[in-house]
Every structure is written in C-alpha cells, then in structure tokens.
PDB file of C-alpha atoms and ligand atoms in Angstrom:
ATOM      1  CA  MET A   1     -27.665  72.107  10.478  1.00 69.00           C
ATOM      2  CA  SER A   2     -26.278  70.925   7.183  1.00 87.00           C
ATOM      3  CA  PHE A   3     -25.790  67.364   6.116  1.00 92.00           C
ATOM      4  CA  SER A   4     -22.505  66.174   4.560  1.00 98.00           C
ATOM      5  CA  LEU A   5     -22.494  63.767   1.666  1.00 98.00           C
ATOM      6  CA  GLY A   6     -19.872  61.468   0.130  1.00 98.00           C
ATOM      7  CA  ILE A   7     -20.204  60.531  -3.551  1.00 98.00           C
ATOM      8  CA  VAL A   8     -18.895  57.024  -4.362  1.00 98.00           C
ATOM      9  CA  GLY A   9     -18.135  56.675  -8.072  1.00 98.00           C
ATOM     10  CA  ALA A  10     -17.441  59.720 -10.243  1.00 98.00           C
ATOM     11  CA  GLY A  11     -18.270  58.281 -13.656  1.00 98.00           C
ATOM     12  CA  GLN A  12     -20.785  59.408 -16.264  1.00 97.00           C
ATOM     13  CA  PHE A  13     -23.879  59.800 -14.067  1.00 97.00           C
ATOM     14  CA  ALA A  14     -22.687  61.228 -10.741  1.00 98.00           C
ATOM     15  CA  GLY A  15     -22.261  64.820 -11.994  1.00 97.00           C
ATOM     16  CA  LEU A  16     -25.958  65.115 -12.866  1.00 97.00           C
ATOM     17  CA  PHE A  17     -26.907  64.344  -9.275  1.00 97.00           C
ATOM     18  CA  VAL A  18     -24.127  66.395  -7.708  1.00 98.00           C
ATOM     19  CA  LYS A  19     -25.824  69.437  -9.287  1.00 97.00           C
ATOM     20  CA  LEU A  20     -29.131  68.472  -7.643  1.00 96.00           C
ATOM     21  CA  PHE A  21     -27.552  67.744  -4.264  1.00 97.00           C
ATOM     22  CA  GLN A  22     -25.858  71.155  -4.355  1.00 97.00           C
ATOM     23  CA  LEU A  23     -29.227  72.823  -4.890  1.00 96.00           C
ATOM     24  CA  HIS A  24     -30.643  71.224  -1.727  1.00 95.00           C
ATOM     25  CA  PRO A  25     -30.572  73.721   1.153  1.00 95.00           C
ATOM     26  CA  GLY A  26     -29.934  70.962   3.717  1.00 94.00           C
ATOM     27  CA  ILE A  27     -26.729  69.695   2.114  1.00 96.00           C
ATOM     28  CA  GLY A  28     -23.345  71.111   3.124  1.00 96.00           C
ATOM     29  CA  ASP A  29     -19.954  69.667   2.179  1.00 97.00           C
ATOM     30  CA  ILE A  30     -19.838  67.120  -0.622  1.00 98.00           C
ATOM     31  CA  SER A  31     -16.768  64.870  -0.994  1.00 98.00           C
ATOM     32  CA  VAL A  32     -16.086  62.223  -3.634  1.00 98.00           C
ATOM     33  CA  THR A  33     -14.096  59.053  -4.193  1.00 98.00           C
ATOM     34  CA  ASP A  34     -13.451  56.903  -7.266  1.00 98.00           C
ATOM     35  CA  LEU A  35     -11.231  53.889  -8.004  1.00 98.00           C
ATOM     36  CA  ILE A  36      -9.797  56.115 -10.736  1.00 98.00           C
ATOM     37  CA  PRO A  37      -8.589  59.138  -8.707  1.00 98.00           C
ATOM     38  CA  GLU A  38      -8.567  61.531 -11.691  1.00 98.00           C
ATOM     39  CA  ARG A  39     -12.336  61.110 -12.035  1.00 98.00           C
ATOM     40  CA  ALA A  40     -12.858  62.146  -8.415  1.00 98.00           C
ATOM     41  CA  GLU A  41     -10.513  65.116  -8.850  1.00 98.00           C
ATOM     42  CA  ARG A  42     -12.357  66.200 -11.992  1.00 98.00           C
ATOM     43  CA  LEU A  43     -15.734  66.107 -10.265  1.00 98.00           C
ATOM     44  CA  VAL A  44     -14.337  68.175  -7.400  1.00 98.00           C
ATOM     45  CA  THR A  45     -12.945  70.778  -9.806  1.00 98.00           C
ATOM     46  CA  GLU A  46     -15.979  70.940 -12.095  1.00 98.00           C
ATOM     47  CA  HIS A  47     -18.467  71.356  -9.253  1.00 98.00           C
ATOM     48  CA  HIS A  48     -16.259  73.136  -6.673  1.00 98.00           C
ATOM     49  CA  LEU A  49     -16.904  70.397  -4.115  1.00 98.00           C
ATOM     50  CA  THR A  50     -15.890  71.687  -0.695  1.00 97.00           C
ATOM     51  CA  GLY A  51     -15.392  68.211   0.797  1.00 97.00           C
ATOM     52  CA  GLY A  52     -12.686  67.416  -1.799  1.00 98.00           C
ATOM     53  CA  ALA A  53     -11.501  64.064  -3.145  1.00 98.00           C
ATOM     54  CA  VAL A  54     -11.083  61.143  -0.749  1.00 98.00           C
ATOM     55  CA  SER A  55      -8.580  58.334  -1.442  1.00 98.00           C
ATOM     56  CA  ASP A  56     -10.967  55.348  -1.356  1.00 98.00           C
ATOM     57  CA  PHE A  57     -14.257  53.929  -0.063  1.00 98.00           C
ATOM     58  CA  ASP A  58     -12.737  52.902   3.296  1.00 98.00           C
ATOM     59  CA  ALA A  59     -11.452  56.440   3.845  1.00 98.00           C
ATOM     60  CA  MET A  60     -14.908  57.758   2.947  1.00 98.00           C
ATOM     61  CA  LEU A  61     -16.510  55.478   5.553  1.00 98.00           C
ATOM     62  CA  ALA A  62     -13.920  56.532   8.139  1.00 98.00           C
ATOM     63  CA  SER A  63     -14.640  60.211   7.460  1.00 98.00           C
ATOM     64  CA  ASP A  64     -17.392  62.182   9.180  1.00 97.00           C
ATOM     65  CA  VAL A  65     -19.807  62.278   6.207  1.00 98.00           C
ATOM     66  CA  ASP A  66     -23.409  61.746   7.274  1.00 98.00           C
ATOM     67  CA  ALA A  67     -24.398  59.833   4.144  1.00 98.00           C
ATOM     68  CA  VAL A  68     -22.924  58.257   1.050  1.00 98.00           C
ATOM     69  CA  ALA A  69     -24.442  58.339  -2.447  1.00 98.00           C
ATOM     70  CA  ILE A  70     -23.452  55.316  -4.534  1.00 98.00           C
ATOM     71  CA  PHE A  71     -22.863  55.880  -8.267  1.00 98.00           C
ATOM     72  CA  THR A  72     -20.733  52.816  -9.035  1.00 98.00           C
ATOM     73  CA  GLN A  73     -21.408  50.222 -11.754  1.00 97.00           C
ATOM     74  CA  ARG A  74     -24.864  48.662 -11.532  1.00 96.00           C
ATOM     75  CA  TRP A  75     -23.829  45.211 -10.254  1.00 97.00           C
ATOM     76  CA  THR A  76     -21.708  46.606  -7.376  1.00 98.00           C
ATOM     77  CA  HIS A  77     -24.214  48.467  -5.199  1.00 98.00           C
ATOM     78  CA  GLY A  78     -25.396  45.873  -2.645  1.00 98.00           C
ATOM     79  CA  PRO A  79     -22.144  45.160  -0.747  1.00 98.00           C
ATOM     80  CA  LEU A  80     -21.145  48.866  -0.761  1.00 98.00           C
ATOM     81  CA  ALA A  81     -24.533  49.881   0.670  1.00 98.00           C
ATOM     82  CA  VAL A  82     -24.261  47.330   3.483  1.00 98.00           C
ATOM     83  CA  ARG A  83     -20.729  48.402   4.381  1.00 98.00           C
ATOM     84  CA  ALA A  84     -21.815  52.049   4.485  1.00 98.00           C
ATOM     85  CA  LEU A  85     -24.836  51.317   6.694  1.00 98.00           C
ATOM     86  CA  ARG A  86     -22.676  49.251   9.040  1.00 98.00           C
ATOM     87  CA  ALA A  87     -20.245  52.191   9.208  1.00 98.00           C
ATOM     88  CA  GLY A  88     -23.087  54.425  10.396  1.00 98.00           C
ATOM     89  CA  LYS A  89     -23.827  56.258   7.134  1.00 98.00           C
ATOM     90  CA  HIS A  90     -27.222  56.884   5.554  1.00 98.00           C
ATOM     91  CA  VAL A  91     -27.252  55.586   1.977  1.00 98.00           C
ATOM     92  CA  TYR A  92     -28.584  56.850  -1.341  1.00 98.00           C
ATOM     93  CA  SER A  93     -28.002  54.331  -4.127  1.00 98.00           C
ATOM     94  CA  THR A  94     -28.495  54.456  -7.854  1.00 98.00           C
ATOM     95  CA  VAL A  95     -30.462  51.534  -9.270  1.00 98.00           C
ATOM     96  CA  PRO A  96     -30.585  48.629  -8.879  1.00 98.00           C
ATOM     97  CA  MET A  97     -30.562  48.127  -5.109  1.00 98.00           C
ATOM     98  CA  ALA A  98     -28.528  44.925  -5.580  1.00 98.00           C
ATOM     99  CA  ILE A  99     -28.466  41.923  -7.882  1.00 97.00           C
ATOM    100  CA  THR A 100     -29.290  38.961  -5.627  1.00 96.00           C
ATOM    101  CA  GLN A 101     -32.088  38.341  -3.149  1.00 95.00           C
ATOM    102  CA  GLU A 102     -29.465  37.725  -0.473  1.00 98.00           C
ATOM    103  CA  GLU A 103     -27.835  41.126  -1.053  1.00 98.00           C
ATOM    104  CA  ASN A 104     -31.239  42.833  -0.879  1.00 98.00           C
ATOM    105  CA  ALA A 105     -32.096  41.002   2.355  1.00 98.00           C
ATOM    106  CA  THR A 106     -28.755  41.996   3.870  1.00 98.00           C
ATOM    107  CA  ILE A 107     -29.452  45.676   3.159  1.00 98.00           C
ATOM    108  CA  ILE A 108     -32.912  45.419   4.743  1.00 98.00           C
ATOM    109  CA  ASP A 109     -31.433  43.727   7.837  1.00 98.00           C
ATOM    110  CA  ALA A 110     -28.769  46.442   8.109  1.00 98.00           C
ATOM    111  CA  VAL A 111     -31.424  49.193   7.902  1.00 98.00           C
ATOM    112  CA  ARG A 112     -33.558  47.495  10.568  1.00 98.00           C
ATOM    113  CA  GLU A 113     -30.583  47.130  12.889  1.00 98.00           C
ATOM    114  CA  THR A 114     -28.976  50.552  12.374  1.00 98.00           C
ATOM    115  CA  ARG A 115     -32.242  52.556  11.959  1.00 98.00           C
ATOM    116  CA  LEU A 116     -30.431  54.557   9.272  1.00 98.00           C
ATOM    117  CA  THR A 117     -32.125  55.676   6.047  1.00 98.00           C
ATOM    118  CA  TYR A 118     -31.590  53.813   2.781  1.00 98.00           C
ATOM    119  CA  MET A 119     -32.988  55.188  -0.486  1.00 97.00           C
ATOM    120  CA  MET A 120     -32.892  53.563  -3.909  1.00 97.00           C
ATOM    121  CA  GLY A 121     -33.044  56.396  -6.429  1.00 96.00           C
ATOM    122  CA  GLU A 122     -35.332  55.002  -9.124  1.00 96.00           C
ATOM    123  CA  THR A 123     -35.827  57.913 -11.493  1.00 94.00           C
ATOM    124  CA  SER A 124     -39.108  56.561 -12.980  1.00 93.00           C
ATOM    125  CA  GLN A 125     -40.723  57.537  -9.687  1.00 94.00           C
ATOM    126  CA  TYR A 126     -40.375  61.141 -10.924  1.00 93.00           C
ATOM    127  CA  HIS A 127     -41.192  60.478 -14.583  1.00 92.00           C
ATOM    128  CA  PRO A 128     -43.986  62.891 -15.594  1.00 91.00           C
ATOM    129  CA  ALA A 129     -46.248  60.007 -16.657  1.00 90.00           C
ATOM    130  CA  THR A 130     -45.747  58.254 -13.321  1.00 93.00           C
ATOM    131  CA  VAL A 131     -46.303  61.422 -11.310  1.00 95.00           C
ATOM    132  CA  PHE A 132     -49.528  62.028 -13.266  1.00 93.00           C
ATOM    133  CA  ALA A 133     -50.773  58.453 -12.785  1.00 92.00           C
ATOM    134  CA  ARG A 134     -49.838  58.507  -9.077  1.00 95.00           C
ATOM    135  CA  GLN A 135     -51.932  61.661  -8.613  1.00 95.00           C
ATOM    136  CA  LYS A 136     -54.888  60.056 -10.432  1.00 91.00           C
ATOM    137  CA  VAL A 137     -54.650  56.941  -8.259  1.00 91.00           C
ATOM    138  CA  ALA A 138     -54.533  59.093  -5.095  1.00 92.00           C
ATOM    139  CA  GLU A 139     -57.622  61.016  -6.248  1.00 91.00           C
ATOM    140  CA  GLY A 140     -59.449  57.732  -6.853  1.00 88.00           C
ATOM    141  CA  ALA A 141     -59.851  58.688 -10.515  1.00 88.00           C
ATOM    142  CA  PHE A 142     -58.520  55.336 -11.750  1.00 85.00           C
ATOM    143  CA  GLY A 143     -61.051  53.151  -9.897  1.00 86.00           C
ATOM    144  CA  ARG A 144     -59.823  49.577  -9.612  1.00 89.00           C
ATOM    145  CA  LEU A 145     -56.558  48.906 -11.423  1.00 92.00           C
ATOM    146  CA  PHE A 146     -56.287  45.312 -12.556  1.00 95.00           C
ATOM    147  CA  TYR A 147     -53.521  45.397 -15.187  1.00 96.00           C
ATOM    148  CA  ALA A 148     -50.648  47.674 -16.218  1.00 96.00           C
ATOM    149  CA  GLU A 149     -47.719  47.717 -18.604  1.00 96.00           C
ATOM    150  CA  GLY A 150     -44.335  49.390 -18.284  1.00 96.00           C
ATOM    151  CA  SER A 151     -41.511  49.576 -20.796  1.00 94.00           C
ATOM    152  CA  TYR A 152     -37.946  50.771 -20.734  1.00 94.00           C
ATOM    153  CA  ILE A 153     -36.807  50.610 -24.333  1.00 93.00           C
ATOM    154  CA  HIS A 154     -33.205  51.684 -24.735  1.00 93.00           C
ATOM    155  CA  ASP A 155     -31.478  50.395 -27.854  1.00 94.00           C
ATOM    156  CA  MET A 156     -27.786  49.544 -27.398  1.00 95.00           C
ATOM    157  CA  ASP A 157     -27.099  51.811 -30.372  1.00 95.00           C
ATOM    158  CA  LEU A 158     -28.387  54.789 -28.377  1.00 94.00           C
ATOM    159  CA  GLY A 159     -25.157  55.519 -26.512  1.00 94.00           C
ATOM    160  CA  PHE A 160     -24.757  52.249 -24.627  1.00 94.00           C
ATOM    161  CA  TYR A 161     -21.649  51.086 -26.542  1.00 96.00           C
ATOM    162  CA  ALA A 162     -19.738  54.253 -25.620  1.00 96.00           C
ATOM    163  CA  ALA A 163     -21.085  54.166 -22.049  1.00 96.00           C
ATOM    164  CA  TYR A 164     -19.939  50.592 -21.459  1.00 96.00           C
ATOM    165  CA  GLN A 165     -16.544  51.315 -23.051  1.00 97.00           C
ATOM    166  CA  TYR A 166     -16.039  54.239 -20.648  1.00 97.00           C
ATOM    167  CA  SER A 167     -17.282  52.146 -17.735  1.00 96.00           C
ATOM    168  CA  GLY A 168     -15.595  48.806 -18.442  1.00 94.00           C
ATOM    169  CA  GLY A 169     -12.263  49.793 -20.004  1.00 94.00           C
ATOM    170  CA  GLU A 170     -10.471  47.186 -22.119  1.00 93.00           C
ATOM    171  CA  ASN A 171     -12.833  44.345 -21.199  1.00 93.00           C
ATOM    172  CA  TRP A 172     -15.987  46.372 -21.732  1.00 96.00           C
ATOM    173  CA  LYS A 173     -17.729  43.640 -23.731  1.00 96.00           C
ATOM    174  CA  ALA A 174     -17.778  41.397 -20.640  1.00 96.00           C
ATOM    175  CA  THR A 175     -20.000  43.869 -18.805  1.00 96.00           C
ATOM    176  CA  ALA A 176     -21.950  45.379 -21.735  1.00 96.00           C
ATOM    177  CA  SER A 177     -23.932  42.112 -21.672  1.00 96.00           C
ATOM    178  CA  TYR A 178     -25.472  43.081 -18.337  1.00 95.00           C
ATOM    179  CA  LEU A 179     -28.872  41.375 -18.083  1.00 96.00           C
ATOM    180  CA  PRO A 180     -31.830  43.674 -18.797  1.00 96.00           C
ATOM    181  CA  LEU A 181     -33.726  41.911 -15.995  1.00 96.00           C
ATOM    182  CA  LEU A 182     -31.007  42.748 -13.480  1.00 96.00           C
ATOM    183  CA  TYR A 183     -31.860  46.380 -14.223  1.00 95.00           C
ATOM    184  CA  PRO A 184     -35.664  46.148 -14.252  1.00 96.00           C
ATOM    185  CA  THR A 185     -36.407  49.193 -12.148  1.00 96.00           C
ATOM    186  CA  HIS A 186     -37.240  51.770 -14.840  1.00 95.00           C
ATOM    187  CA  SER A 187     -40.112  49.712 -16.278  1.00 96.00           C
ATOM    188  CA  ILE A 188     -41.352  48.383 -12.912  1.00 97.00           C
ATOM    189  CA  GLY A 189     -40.871  51.755 -11.201  1.00 96.00           C
ATOM    190  CA  GLY A 190     -43.228  53.524 -13.590  1.00 96.00           C
ATOM    191  CA  VAL A 191     -45.984  51.010 -12.835  1.00 97.00           C
ATOM    192  CA  LEU A 192     -45.524  50.625  -9.073  1.00 97.00           C
ATOM    193  CA  GLY A 193     -44.718  54.319  -8.699  1.00 97.00           C
ATOM    194  CA  ALA A 194     -48.438  54.834  -9.347  1.00 96.00           C
ATOM    195  CA  TRP A 195     -50.078  51.532  -8.438  1.00 96.00           C
ATOM    196  CA  GLN A 196     -49.845  51.187  -4.665  1.00 94.00           C
ATOM    197  CA  SER A 197     -49.187  47.462  -4.597  1.00 96.00           C
ATOM    198  CA  HIS A 198     -46.238  45.104  -4.895  1.00 97.00           C
ATOM    199  CA  ALA A 199     -45.406  42.034  -6.935  1.00 98.00           C
ATOM    200  CA  THR A 200     -45.833  38.579  -5.432  1.00 98.00           C
ATOM    201  CA  SER A 201     -44.655  36.427  -8.343  1.00 98.00           C
ATOM    202  CA  VAL A 202     -42.966  36.783 -11.714  1.00 98.00           C
ATOM    203  CA  SER A 203     -42.418  34.805 -14.877  1.00 98.00           C
ATOM    204  CA  ALA A 204     -40.033  36.047 -17.579  1.00 98.00           C
ATOM    205  CA  ILE A 205     -38.835  35.337 -21.098  1.00 98.00           C
ATOM    206  CA  GLY A 206     -35.502  36.385 -22.627  1.00 98.00           C
ATOM    207  CA  VAL A 207     -34.794  36.741 -26.330  1.00 98.00           C
ATOM    208  CA  ASP A 208     -31.267  35.783 -27.339  1.00 97.00           C
ATOM    209  CA  ASP A 209     -29.280  38.384 -29.224  1.00 97.00           C
ATOM    210  CA  ASP A 210     -28.370  37.941 -32.891  1.00 95.00           C
ATOM    211  CA  ARG A 211     -26.096  40.952 -33.597  1.00 95.00           C
ATOM    212  CA  GLY A 212     -23.016  38.726 -33.362  1.00 94.00           C
ATOM    213  CA  ASP A 213     -20.684  41.484 -32.151  1.00 94.00           C
ATOM    214  CA  GLY A 214     -19.486  39.649 -29.030  1.00 92.00           C
ATOM    215  CA  VAL A 215     -21.549  41.680 -26.580  1.00 95.00           C
ATOM    216  CA  PHE A 216     -24.472  39.422 -25.630  1.00 96.00           C
ATOM    217  CA  ASP A 217     -22.233  36.373 -26.003  1.00 96.00           C
ATOM    218  CA  ARG A 218     -22.075  33.851 -23.151  1.00 96.00           C
ATOM    219  CA  GLU A 219     -18.422  33.097 -23.929  1.00 95.00           C
ATOM    220  CA  VAL A 220     -17.525  36.732 -23.235  1.00 96.00           C
ATOM    221  CA  SER A 221     -20.231  37.823 -20.812  1.00 96.00           C
ATOM    222  CA  GLN A 222     -19.325  38.290 -17.137  1.00 95.00           C
ATOM    223  CA  PHE A 223     -22.997  37.531 -16.447  1.00 96.00           C
ATOM    224  CA  ASP A 224     -23.253  34.443 -18.665  1.00 96.00           C
ATOM    225  CA  ASN A 225     -25.961  36.314 -20.564  1.00 97.00           C
ATOM    226  CA  GLU A 226     -27.151  36.124 -24.156  1.00 98.00           C
ATOM    227  CA  PHE A 227     -30.467  37.979 -23.747  1.00 98.00           C
ATOM    228  CA  SER A 228     -30.804  41.558 -25.009  1.00 98.00           C
ATOM    229  CA  ASN A 229     -34.619  41.771 -24.869  1.00 98.00           C
ATOM    230  CA  THR A 230     -36.693  40.543 -21.936  1.00 98.00           C
ATOM    231  CA  THR A 231     -40.362  40.497 -20.968  1.00 98.00           C
ATOM    232  CA  ALA A 232     -41.717  39.782 -17.493  1.00 98.00           C
ATOM    233  CA  LEU A 233     -45.236  39.178 -16.179  1.00 98.00           C
ATOM    234  CA  PHE A 234     -45.876  39.924 -12.514  1.00 98.00           C
ATOM    235  CA  GLU A 235     -48.764  39.086 -10.183  1.00 98.00           C
ATOM    236  CA  THR A 236     -49.682  41.855  -7.724  1.00 98.00           C
ATOM    237  CA  ALA A 237     -50.588  41.574  -4.045  1.00 98.00           C
ATOM    238  CA  ASP A 238     -54.064  42.998  -4.715  1.00 96.00           C
ATOM    239  CA  GLY A 239     -54.970  40.376  -7.299  1.00 96.00           C
ATOM    240  CA  GLY A 240     -53.910  42.097 -10.517  1.00 97.00           C
ATOM    241  CA  SER A 241     -50.996  41.745 -12.900  1.00 98.00           C
ATOM    242  CA  PHE A 242     -48.531  43.835 -14.891  1.00 98.00           C
ATOM    243  CA  ARG A 243     -46.153  43.254 -17.737  1.00 98.00           C
ATOM    244  CA  THR A 244     -42.778  44.917 -18.283  1.00 98.00           C
ATOM    245  CA  ASN A 245     -40.471  45.088 -21.286  1.00 97.00           C
ATOM    246  CA  GLU A 246     -36.753  45.773 -20.943  1.00 97.00           C
ATOM    247  CA  PHE A 247     -35.534  45.938 -24.540  1.00 95.00           C
ATOM    248  CA  ARG A 248     -31.963  46.715 -25.677  1.00 95.00           C
ATOM    249  CA  ARG A 249     -32.314  45.842 -29.379  1.00 95.00           C
ATOM    250  CA  VAL A 250     -35.260  47.328 -31.196  1.00 93.00           C
ATOM    251  CA  GLY A 251     -33.671  48.793 -34.308  1.00 91.00           C
ATOM    252  CA  TYR A 252     -34.762  52.186 -33.036  1.00 85.00           C
ATOM    253  CA  PRO A 253     -31.945  54.139 -31.350  1.00 87.00           C
ATOM    254  CA  SER A 254     -34.061  57.115 -30.289  1.00 85.00           C
ATOM    255  CA  HIS A 255     -34.943  58.832 -27.032  1.00 80.00           C
ATOM    256  CA  LEU A 256     -38.571  58.865 -28.218  1.00 77.00           C
ATOM    257  CA  GLY A 257     -40.679  56.133 -26.675  1.00 64.00           C
ATOM    258  CA  GLU A 258     -38.105  55.030 -24.085  1.00 75.00           C
ATOM    259  CA  SER A 259     -40.644  54.810 -21.300  1.00 80.00           C
ATOM    260  CA  ARG A 260     -44.339  54.124 -21.674  1.00 84.00           C
ATOM    261  CA  PHE A 261     -46.839  53.096 -19.038  1.00 92.00           C
ATOM    262  CA  ARG A 262     -50.422  51.831 -19.517  1.00 92.00           C
ATOM    263  CA  PHE A 263     -53.036  51.324 -16.835  1.00 92.00           C
ATOM    264  CA  PHE A 264     -56.251  49.286 -17.236  1.00 92.00           C
ATOM    265  CA  LEU A 265     -59.272  49.706 -14.953  1.00 88.00           C
ATOM    266  CA  SER A 266     -62.168  47.315 -14.393  1.00 82.00           C
ATOM    267  CA  SER A 267     -64.732  49.994 -13.574  1.00 71.00           C
ATOM    268  CA  ALA A 268     -65.763  52.972 -15.693  1.00 56.00           C
ATOM    269  CA  VAL A 269     -64.373  56.208 -14.314  1.00 60.00           C
ATOM    270  CA  GLU A 270     -63.664  59.544 -15.921  1.00 59.00           C
ATOM    271  CA  GLY A 271     -60.825  59.162 -18.404  1.00 55.00           C
ATOM    272  CA  GLY A 272     -61.075  55.356 -18.512  1.00 57.00           C
ATOM    273  CA  SER A 273     -58.111  53.094 -19.214  1.00 63.00           C
ATOM    274  CA  GLY A 274     -55.228  54.691 -20.936  1.00 61.00           C
ATOM    275  CA  ASP A 275     -51.735  55.238 -22.045  1.00 61.00           C
ATOM    276  CA  VAL A 276     -49.432  57.605 -20.202  1.00 61.00           C
ATOM    277  CA  ARG A 277     -46.342  58.327 -22.163  1.00 57.00           C
ATOM    278  CA  GLY A 278     -43.175  60.269 -21.546  1.00 51.00           C
TER     279      GLY A 278
HETATM  280  N1  NAD B 301     -31.902  56.968 -14.960  1.00 79.69           N
HETATM  281  C1  NAD B 301     -31.125  56.411 -14.074  1.00 79.69           C
HETATM  282  O1  NAD B 301     -31.591  56.125 -12.987  1.00 79.69           O
HETATM  283  C2  NAD B 301     -29.683  56.115 -14.372  1.00 79.69           C
HETATM  284  C3  NAD B 301     -29.087  56.592 -15.543  1.00 79.69           C
HETATM  285  C4  NAD B 301     -27.719  56.333 -15.744  1.00 79.69           C
HETATM  286  C5  NAD B 301     -26.992  55.595 -14.785  1.00 79.69           C
HETATM  287  N2  NAD B 301     -27.625  55.128 -13.674  1.00 79.69           N
HETATM  288  C6  NAD B 301     -26.895  54.346 -12.657  1.00 79.69           C
HETATM  289  O2  NAD B 301     -25.840  55.129 -12.107  1.00 79.69           O
HETATM  290  C7  NAD B 301     -24.759  54.283 -11.766  1.00 79.69           C
HETATM  291  C8  NAD B 301     -23.481  54.862 -12.328  1.00 79.69           C
HETATM  292  O3  NAD B 301     -23.568  54.878 -13.737  1.00 79.69           O
HETATM  293  P1  NAD B 301     -22.414  55.501 -14.597  1.00 79.69           P
HETATM  294  O4  NAD B 301     -22.882  55.472 -16.000  1.00 79.69           O
HETATM  295  O5  NAD B 301     -21.968  56.772 -13.992  1.00 79.69           O
HETATM  296  O6  NAD B 301     -21.252  54.393 -14.385  1.00 79.69           O
HETATM  297  P2  NAD B 301     -19.718  54.582 -14.719  1.00 79.69           P
HETATM  298  O7  NAD B 301     -19.195  53.221 -14.964  1.00 79.69           O
HETATM  299  O8  NAD B 301     -19.525  55.646 -15.741  1.00 79.69           O
HETATM  300  O9  NAD B 301     -19.108  55.139 -13.342  1.00 79.69           O
HETATM  301  C9  NAD B 301     -18.948  54.335 -12.218  1.00 79.69           C
HETATM  302  C10 NAD B 301     -17.725  54.840 -11.481  1.00 79.69           C
HETATM  303  O10 NAD B 301     -17.668  54.192 -10.211  1.00 79.69           O
HETATM  304  C11 NAD B 301     -16.298  53.947  -9.919  1.00 79.69           C
HETATM  305  N3  NAD B 301     -16.230  52.892  -8.897  1.00 79.69           N
HETATM  306  C12 NAD B 301     -16.563  51.579  -9.025  1.00 79.69           C
HETATM  307  N4  NAD B 301     -16.394  50.936  -7.848  1.00 79.69           N
HETATM  308  C13 NAD B 301     -15.958  51.855  -6.953  1.00 79.69           C
HETATM  309  C14 NAD B 301     -15.614  51.815  -5.584  1.00 79.69           C
HETATM  310  N5  NAD B 301     -15.682  50.669  -4.876  1.00 79.69           N
HETATM  311  N6  NAD B 301     -15.198  52.942  -4.964  1.00 79.69           N
HETATM  312  C15 NAD B 301     -15.112  54.115  -5.672  1.00 79.69           C
HETATM  313  N7  NAD B 301     -15.432  54.228  -6.993  1.00 79.69           N
HETATM  314  C16 NAD B 301     -15.857  53.108  -7.620  1.00 79.69           C
HETATM  315  C17 NAD B 301     -15.686  53.563 -11.261  1.00 79.69           C
HETATM  316  O11 NAD B 301     -14.284  53.715 -11.276  1.00 79.69           O
HETATM  317  C18 NAD B 301     -16.403  54.523 -12.212  1.00 79.69           C
HETATM  318  O12 NAD B 301     -15.686  55.721 -12.429  1.00 79.69           O
HETATM  319  C19 NAD B 301     -25.088  52.895 -12.308  1.00 79.69           C
HETATM  320  O13 NAD B 301     -25.558  52.093 -11.271  1.00 79.69           O
HETATM  321  C20 NAD B 301     -26.209  53.128 -13.263  1.00 79.69           C
HETATM  322  O14 NAD B 301     -27.099  52.047 -13.292  1.00 79.69           O
HETATM  323  C21 NAD B 301     -28.951  55.387 -13.444  1.00 79.69           C
END
C-alpha cells in the first residue's frame, strides 16, 4: 500500500526532498501547495508530481493525503503542524519544530491525542560526522562523554542574502534578521544525534551585528533582533555539558567548516577525545 504525501511550501528547499520522497518505495502520489501558486505548479512540472498542485493549505488538509511535509519559512512551522495533526495527517517538518515553548507543547499534545507520527527533519542527524560518532557511542567506544561542542557556521555572505530576498520579497530585510538561536538545530543536532541525552538548562550570549546594512537592525527586524552570532552552553541530563555556536558573520563565506562537532571523554578509550568534522 502506498502512502500519499502533500508538500506545503514549494520554495528553495522543497525540491531537494521531493527527489528523496520519490525514491522511497512506500510513497505514492505527491501533491503540493504554496501561497504563490506558480511555485507549486513549477514543482509539479519539474518533478512530474502525480498528485498535482492544490489551491491552499486548507484544501490540502481536506484532501485524502496521508501526511504533509512542511517546507514553509522557518518561523511558521508550529501552527501548521498542529493544524495538520488535528486534521488527521502525519507530519514531517523542516527545522525548527516551532519557535515558542507553547507551540512545541501544543504539537506534543496533538501527537499524544491523535497518535499520529510527527517528525522534525534535522539534517545533522545524518551528517557523516554525527553518524560516525553515534556508531562509536553505540559501540561503547567513547566511554563516558562529559562535554561536547557543535557549530553551525554559515556566513550571511554565503548565499543567505539571495535566499532571504527570494523568501521574503520586498520586505526581506525584516526576516533576514531571523535569530540564530531560533534555528539552533544544526549545531545541537550534531551533538545530541550522537550523545544519547538531552539538555536540562541553557545559558546564551548574543553578539550584536556591526555590518550596518539594515539586516540585523532592531528597527527593521520582525524578530526585534540585532544578534548575528550566538553561543549557548547547555547542561545535560546525565551531568555533562555542551556548547554550541550559531554564527552568521565570520568573514568566511565558505562551505568548508560549516559544521564541526567535538566530543570529550573522561575515561581513556581507544581513539580518545576528538574532533569529528564534516
Ligand atoms: N539543512 C536543512 O535542514 C535546511 C536547509 C535549507 C532550508 N531548510 C528549511 O526548509 C524550510 C524552507 O526553506 P526554503 O529556503 O525553501 O524557504 P522559502 O522561503 O524559499 O520557501 C518557503 C515557501 O513556503 C511558502 N509558504 C509559506 N507559508 C505557506 C502556507 N501557509 N501554505 C503554503 N505555502 C506556504 C512560501 O510562499 C514559499 O514559497 C525552512 O524552514 C528552512 O529552515 C532546512
């Protein structure tokens, strides 16, 4: 029996995942909707999507798709996920899950009540360094982990200006100031994708931006944000800690060094503490 899927949001990222979904033997018809109908039509044409374009999110929820996959802007996911679960659809969502604790709690409640599946698609979970470290942890080769570091370093000059212009239209500067710590999943995901624990507390520091181009400017920012670089220190449930960096201004607009994860062990095991880089 095949499983039908509805894509919500046909912007820059959705096409990459449509290709993967099409390769899955369990997936049948794929349909798509976007606030900008031409984007949905283009995705349908480019990928020969048999489910076709659907007029809007409500029509998608009213259709017989088994699941929706949310590829809308990063601050919009929570309410869409809850509406889809309440409409009886399984949900795949791009990161982040949501942007407030209340939104996250509402999704968890909806999953408990509907018994449907919700998945947040954090791609660091499948980063080669994380996969490697996860295997080592499972083998017991890392001994006791007591500290780790994760970084997602993506300079604004590496494609983010164009991406936010495409995404935000005329008022793109208002959303290009999106807080790095409201998108913390790439750096955290690489650490907790290997370390089988969870965070119990966090303390963070933001560095205000000095480019002066109106992007990280509180007067313009939809998120009242002036921070482009942020560092957070977490406590873990098993008595350790980890530090993450989410940096958007490093004077280094290169794919090299975007993600790096380090794991420190308190007991000597083969390989010892080390750096796993991707
Ligand atoms: N490595 C990763 O995990 C990774 C990489 C890139 C992007 N992303 C995530 O993917 C998501 C999409 O990114 P993108 O760059 O494609 O964004 P985008 O802005 O290019 O596309 C979003 C699309 O969603 C549409 N949309 C918004 N609200 C809608 C609604 N209610 N109903 C239907 N359509 C709606 C918009 O019109 C737009 O076309 C973001 O959450 C982003 O964080 C993740």
